[in-house]
PDB file of C-alpha atoms in Angstrom:
ATOM      1  CA  UNK I   1      35.839  47.448 119.242  1.00 51.00           C
ATOM      2  CA  UNK I   2      36.597  47.107 122.959  1.00 48.00           C
ATOM      3  CA  UNK I   3      38.373  50.471 122.882  1.00 50.00           C
ATOM      4  CA  UNK I   4      35.378  52.243 121.350  1.00 43.00           C
ATOM      5  CA  UNK I   5      33.004  50.672 123.902  1.00 40.00           C
ATOM      6  CA  UNK I   6      35.346  51.702 126.729  1.00 39.00           C
ATOM      7  CA  UNK I   7      35.561  55.222 125.334  1.00 33.00           C
ATOM      8  CA  UNK I   8      31.754  55.416 125.094  1.00 34.00           C
ATOM      9  CA  UNK I   9      31.370  54.238 128.686  1.00 33.00           C
ATOM     10  CA  UNK I  10      33.950  56.751 129.962  1.00 33.00           C
ATOM     11  CA  UNK I  11      32.340  59.569 127.976  1.00 31.00           C
ATOM     12  CA  UNK I  12      28.836  58.658 129.184  1.00 34.00           C
ATOM     13  CA  UNK I  13      29.987  58.572 132.808  1.00 32.00           C
ATOM     14  CA  UNK I  14      31.777  61.906 132.468  1.00 34.00           C
ATOM     15  CA  UNK I  15      28.737  63.574 130.919  1.00 35.00           C
ATOM     16  CA  UNK I  16      26.368  62.078 133.477  1.00 36.00           C
ATOM     17  CA  UNK I  17      28.549  63.337 136.313  1.00 37.00           C
ATOM     18  CA  UNK I  18      28.672  66.868 134.975  1.00 37.00           C
ATOM     19  CA  UNK I  19      24.921  66.958 134.351  1.00 38.00           C
ATOM     20  CA  UNK I  20      24.164  65.629 137.822  1.00 40.00           C
ATOM     21  CA  UNK I  21      26.481  68.135 139.475  1.00 41.00           C
ATOM     22  CA  UNK I  22      25.271  71.164 137.534  1.00 58.00           C
ATOM     23  CA  UNK I  23      23.473  73.015 140.355  1.00 64.00           C
ATOM     24  CA  UNK I  24      26.737  73.311 142.295  1.00 63.00           C
ATOM     25  CA  UNK I  25      28.557  74.140 139.064  1.00 61.00           C
ATOM     26  CA  UNK I  26      26.221  77.114 138.518  1.00 65.00           C
ATOM     27  CA  UNK I  27      26.571  78.336 142.099  1.00 66.00           C
ATOM     28  CA  UNK I  28      30.360  77.977 142.224  1.00 65.00           C
ATOM     29  CA  UNK I  29      31.375  78.952 138.695  1.00 68.00           C
ATOM     30  CA  UNK I  30      28.790  81.063 136.920  1.00 68.00           C
ATOM     31  CA  UNK I  31      26.437  82.876 139.269  1.00 73.00           C
ATOM     32  CA  UNK I  32      27.496  86.544 139.121  1.00 74.00           C
ATOM     33  CA  UNK I  33      25.811  87.243 142.472  1.00 78.00           C
ATOM     34  CA  UNK I  34      24.490  85.125 145.315  1.00 77.00           C
ATOM     35  CA  UNK I  35      20.891  85.623 144.164  1.00 78.00           C
ATOM     36  CA  UNK I  36      21.428  85.227 140.425  1.00 79.00           C
ATOM     37  CA  UNK I  37      19.616  82.658 138.335  1.00 82.00           C
ATOM     38  CA  UNK I  38      20.495  81.701 134.764  1.00 82.00           C
ATOM     39  CA  UNK I  39      19.276  84.228 132.179  1.00 83.00           C
ATOM     40  CA  UNK I  40      20.200  82.098 129.153  1.00 82.00           C
ATOM     41  CA  UNK I  41      20.874  78.489 128.279  1.00 81.00           C
ATOM     42  CA  UNK I  42      24.182  77.050 129.435  1.00 78.00           C
ATOM     43  CA  UNK I  43      25.979  74.098 127.873  1.00 80.00           C
ATOM     44  CA  UNK I  44      23.190  71.754 126.739  1.00 82.00           C
ATOM     45  CA  UNK I  45      20.511  73.321 128.999  1.00 79.00           C
ATOM     46  CA  UNK I  46      18.019  75.397 127.066  1.00 82.00           C
ATOM     47  CA  UNK I  47      16.995  78.940 128.018  1.00 85.00           C
ATOM     48  CA  UNK I  48      15.181  79.357 131.354  1.00 89.00           C
ATOM     49  CA  UNK I  49      11.425  79.012 131.551  1.00 92.00           C
ATOM     50  CA  UNK I  50       9.064  80.262 134.241  1.00 94.00           C
ATOM     51  CA  UNK I  51       8.116  77.248 136.337  1.00 95.00           C
ATOM     52  CA  UNK I  52       4.533  77.306 137.580  1.00 95.00           C
ATOM     53  CA  UNK I  53       4.661  73.674 138.726  1.00 96.00           C
ATOM     54  CA  UNK I  54       7.167  74.118 141.557  1.00 96.00           C
ATOM     55  CA  UNK I  55       5.780  74.836 145.009  1.00 97.00           C
ATOM     56  CA  UNK I  56       7.608  77.058 147.511  1.00 97.00           C
ATOM     57  CA  UNK I  57       6.235  76.911 151.065  1.00 97.00           C
ATOM     58  CA  UNK I  58       7.467  78.420 154.320  1.00 97.00           C
ATOM     59  CA  UNK I  59       7.235  76.583 157.657  1.00 97.00           C
ATOM     60  CA  UNK I  60       8.505  77.450 161.144  1.00 96.00           C
ATOM     61  CA  UNK I  61      11.915  75.907 161.903  1.00 94.00           C
ATOM     62  CA  UNK I  62      11.640  72.227 162.680  1.00 91.00           C
ATOM     63  CA  UNK I  63       8.390  71.770 160.752  1.00 92.00           C
ATOM     64  CA  UNK I  64       7.742  70.695 157.191  1.00 88.00           C
ATOM     65  CA  UNK I  65       4.062  69.835 157.190  1.00 90.00           C
ATOM     66  CA  UNK I  66       0.762  71.357 158.161  1.00 91.00           C
ATOM     67  CA  UNK I  67      -0.294  74.812 157.091  1.00 94.00           C
ATOM     68  CA  UNK I  68       2.544  76.929 155.665  1.00 96.00           C
ATOM     69  CA  UNK I  69       3.029  80.431 157.055  1.00 96.00           C
ATOM     70  CA  UNK I  70       2.270  83.435 154.851  1.00 95.00           C
ATOM     71  CA  UNK I  71       4.690  85.923 156.421  1.00 96.00           C
ATOM     72  CA  UNK I  72       8.115  85.652 158.010  1.00 97.00           C
ATOM     73  CA  UNK I  73       9.236  87.173 161.289  1.00 97.00           C
ATOM     74  CA  UNK I  74      12.438  89.175 160.874  1.00 96.00           C
ATOM     75  CA  UNK I  75      15.504  87.189 161.959  1.00 95.00           C
ATOM     76  CA  UNK I  76      13.572  83.990 162.758  1.00 96.00           C
ATOM     77  CA  UNK I  77      14.454  80.522 161.468  1.00 95.00           C
ATOM     78  CA  UNK I  78      12.275  78.778 158.886  1.00 96.00           C
ATOM     79  CA  UNK I  79      12.153  75.759 156.633  1.00 95.00           C
ATOM     80  CA  UNK I  80      11.648  76.622 152.984  1.00 95.00           C
ATOM     81  CA  UNK I  81      10.130  73.556 151.327  1.00 95.00           C
ATOM     82  CA  UNK I  82      10.399  73.225 147.571  1.00 96.00           C
ATOM     83  CA  UNK I  83       8.212  70.657 145.793  1.00 97.00           C
ATOM     84  CA  UNK I  84       8.345  69.496 142.178  1.00 96.00           C
ATOM     85  CA  UNK I  85       5.941  67.408 140.072  1.00 96.00           C
ATOM     86  CA  UNK I  86       8.886  65.131 139.213  1.00 95.00           C
ATOM     87  CA  UNK I  87      12.360  64.314 140.544  1.00 93.00           C
ATOM     88  CA  UNK I  88      14.958  67.081 140.142  1.00 91.00           C
ATOM     89  CA  UNK I  89      18.129  68.595 141.531  1.00 89.00           C
ATOM     90  CA  UNK I  90      17.914  72.254 142.514  1.00 90.00           C
ATOM     91  CA  UNK I  91      19.608  75.542 143.350  1.00 89.00           C
ATOM     92  CA  UNK I  92      17.728  77.579 145.978  1.00 92.00           C
ATOM     93  CA  UNK I  93      18.555  81.236 146.673  1.00 90.00           C
ATOM     94  CA  UNK I  94      16.884  82.728 149.749  1.00 90.00           C
ATOM     95  CA  UNK I  95      17.514  86.365 148.888  1.00 86.00           C
ATOM     96  CA  UNK I  96      19.554  89.206 150.280  1.00 79.00           C
ATOM     97  CA  UNK I  97      19.785  89.496 154.038  1.00 81.00           C
ATOM     98  CA  UNK I  98      18.890  85.870 154.724  1.00 83.00           C
ATOM     99  CA  UNK I  99      21.138  82.898 155.318  1.00 83.00           C
ATOM    100  CA  UNK I 100      20.905  79.166 154.752  1.00 85.00           C
ATOM    101  CA  UNK I 101      21.494  76.890 157.738  1.00 82.00           C
ATOM    102  CA  UNK I 102      21.192  73.571 155.849  1.00 77.00           C
ATOM    103  CA  UNK I 103      24.872  72.697 156.175  1.00 72.00           C
ATOM    104  CA  UNK I 104      25.027  69.830 153.664  1.00 75.00           C
ATOM    105  CA  UNK I 105      23.491  71.997 150.942  1.00 78.00           C
ATOM    106  CA  UNK I 106      25.082  75.366 151.796  1.00 77.00           C
ATOM    107  CA  UNK I 107      27.055  77.175 149.094  1.00 79.00           C
ATOM    108  CA  UNK I 108      30.397  78.200 150.582  1.00 78.00           C
ATOM    109  CA  UNK I 109      30.652  81.579 148.866  1.00 80.00           C
ATOM    110  CA  UNK I 110      26.968  82.501 149.308  1.00 83.00           C
ATOM    111  CA  UNK I 111      25.424  82.334 152.773  1.00 83.00           C
ATOM    112  CA  UNK I 112      21.918  82.708 151.316  1.00 86.00           C
ATOM    113  CA  UNK I 113      22.074  79.823 148.812  1.00 86.00           C
ATOM    114  CA  UNK I 114      21.625  76.068 148.920  1.00 85.00           C
ATOM    115  CA  UNK I 115      22.394  73.453 146.289  1.00 84.00           C
ATOM    116  CA  UNK I 116      20.728  70.063 146.226  1.00 86.00           C
ATOM    117  CA  UNK I 117      23.095  68.181 143.933  1.00 81.00           C
ATOM    118  CA  UNK I 118      24.627  64.721 143.684  1.00 81.00           C
ATOM    119  CA  UNK I 119      28.059  66.268 144.231  1.00 76.00           C
ATOM    120  CA  UNK I 120      27.100  67.091 147.830  1.00 78.00           C
ATOM    121  CA  UNK I 121      25.175  63.900 148.583  1.00 83.00           C
ATOM    122  CA  UNK I 122      21.653  64.623 147.342  1.00 86.00           C
ATOM    123  CA  UNK I 123      19.713  62.571 144.802  1.00 89.00           C
ATOM    124  CA  UNK I 124      17.057  63.904 142.446  1.00 90.00           C
ATOM    125  CA  UNK I 125      13.882  64.303 144.480  1.00 92.00           C
ATOM    126  CA  UNK I 126      10.390  65.732 144.247  1.00 95.00           C
ATOM    127  CA  UNK I 127      10.978  67.658 147.505  1.00 94.00           C
ATOM    128  CA  UNK I 128      13.824  69.523 149.203  1.00 93.00           C
ATOM    129  CA  UNK I 129      13.841  71.583 152.383  1.00 92.00           C
ATOM    130  CA  UNK I 130      16.307  74.411 152.932  1.00 91.00           C
ATOM    131  CA  UNK I 131      16.561  75.716 156.479  1.00 91.00           C
ATOM    132  CA  UNK I 132      17.259  79.403 156.701  1.00 91.00           C
ATOM    133  CA  UNK I 133      16.914  82.629 158.633  1.00 94.00           C
ATOM    134  CA  UNK I 134      14.635  85.412 157.400  1.00 94.00           C
ATOM    135  CA  UNK I 135      16.101  88.848 156.663  1.00 94.00           C
ATOM    136  CA  UNK I 136      16.062  91.441 159.444  1.00 94.00           C
ATOM    137  CA  UNK I 137      14.472  94.219 157.343  1.00 94.00           C
ATOM    138  CA  UNK I 138      10.906  94.547 158.661  1.00 96.00           C
ATOM    139  CA  UNK I 139       8.488  95.591 155.916  1.00 96.00           C
ATOM    140  CA  UNK I 140      10.617  94.110 153.160  1.00 95.00           C
ATOM    141  CA  UNK I 141       9.951  91.084 150.968  1.00 94.00           C
ATOM    142  CA  UNK I 142      11.895  87.841 151.414  1.00 94.00           C
ATOM    143  CA  UNK I 143      12.616  86.764 147.862  1.00 94.00           C
ATOM    144  CA  UNK I 144      13.106  83.045 147.195  1.00 94.00           C
ATOM    145  CA  UNK I 145      14.232  81.690 143.825  1.00 93.00           C
ATOM    146  CA  UNK I 146      14.521  78.057 142.762  1.00 94.00           C
ATOM    147  CA  UNK I 147      16.313  76.852 139.643  1.00 91.00           C
ATOM    148  CA  UNK I 148      15.905  73.237 138.608  1.00 91.00           C
ATOM    149  CA  UNK I 149      15.878  71.039 135.529  1.00 85.00           C
ATOM    150  CA  UNK I 150      14.083  67.809 134.758  1.00 82.00           C
ATOM    151  CA  UNK I 151      17.228  66.311 133.243  1.00 79.00           C
ATOM    152  CA  UNK I 152      20.724  66.933 131.946  1.00 75.00           C
ATOM    153  CA  UNK I 153      19.750  68.907 128.830  1.00 83.00           C
ATOM    154  CA  UNK I 154      16.285  70.117 129.782  1.00 85.00           C
ATOM    155  CA  UNK I 155      15.522  73.840 130.020  1.00 87.00           C
ATOM    156  CA  UNK I 156      16.234  75.571 133.296  1.00 88.00           C
ATOM    157  CA  UNK I 157      13.002  75.914 135.265  1.00 92.00           C
ATOM    158  CA  UNK I 158      12.836  79.051 137.448  1.00 94.00           C
ATOM    159  CA  UNK I 159      10.272  79.490 140.226  1.00 96.00           C
ATOM    160  CA  UNK I 160      10.078  82.335 142.721  1.00 96.00           C
ATOM    161  CA  UNK I 161       8.138  83.486 145.753  1.00 96.00           C
ATOM    162  CA  UNK I 162       7.943  86.737 147.670  1.00 96.00           C
ATOM    163  CA  UNK I 163       7.226  86.568 151.404  1.00 96.00           C
ATOM    164  CA  UNK I 164       6.422  89.582 153.598  1.00 97.00           C
ATOM    165  CA  UNK I 165       8.873  90.159 156.475  1.00 97.00           C
ATOM    166  CA  UNK I 166       7.184  91.376 159.664  1.00 97.00           C
ATOM    167  CA  UNK I 167       8.115  92.268 163.232  1.00 96.00           C
ATOM    168  CA  UNK I 168       6.729  89.484 165.408  1.00 91.00           C
TER     169      UNK I 168
END
C-alpha cells in the first residue's frame, strides 16, 4: 500500500512538473521556427483555439499602464503586456525582426521569443510583460503571438496582434 501511494505521489509530481514547464518545452523542443505556435494538440493539450479573451497591449519601454500605443517606432524599445482573464503560463513570440530583452523569460535559441514558465521562475499569472525592441522595417507590421493554456490538459489558446511599424 505504501509503495502504491509513493508511486502515485511521484507520478503526480512528475506530471505536474511537465505540465507547468510546457511553454519552455514547446519553445525548446517543438517549435519549428522562432515564431511558430502549435497547430495541433500536443500530449494531453487539445488542439489550439483562437483566444479572444487575451489582451495584447504595447507601451513605451519602462511603462506598463496608461494608454497603450497603437503604432511602434522602428527599432525602439517597448513593453508588450499580455493579460488573461485567469492565471496562465505563456509563450510570447514578438515576430521576425524584433528581439526580446526580458532576460529571465528569453528563449535562448530565439531572440524574439519569451517564455513565462515555472521552469524559469514564473508562476501562473493573469498578466505578463515582455520587453522587446520593434523591428526596423518601417511600413511593416509587428506581429505578436501568445500561446497559453488554462491548465495542464486544456486546449492551447492562441491570441495575436498586428502593430504598424513607423518611422518616428
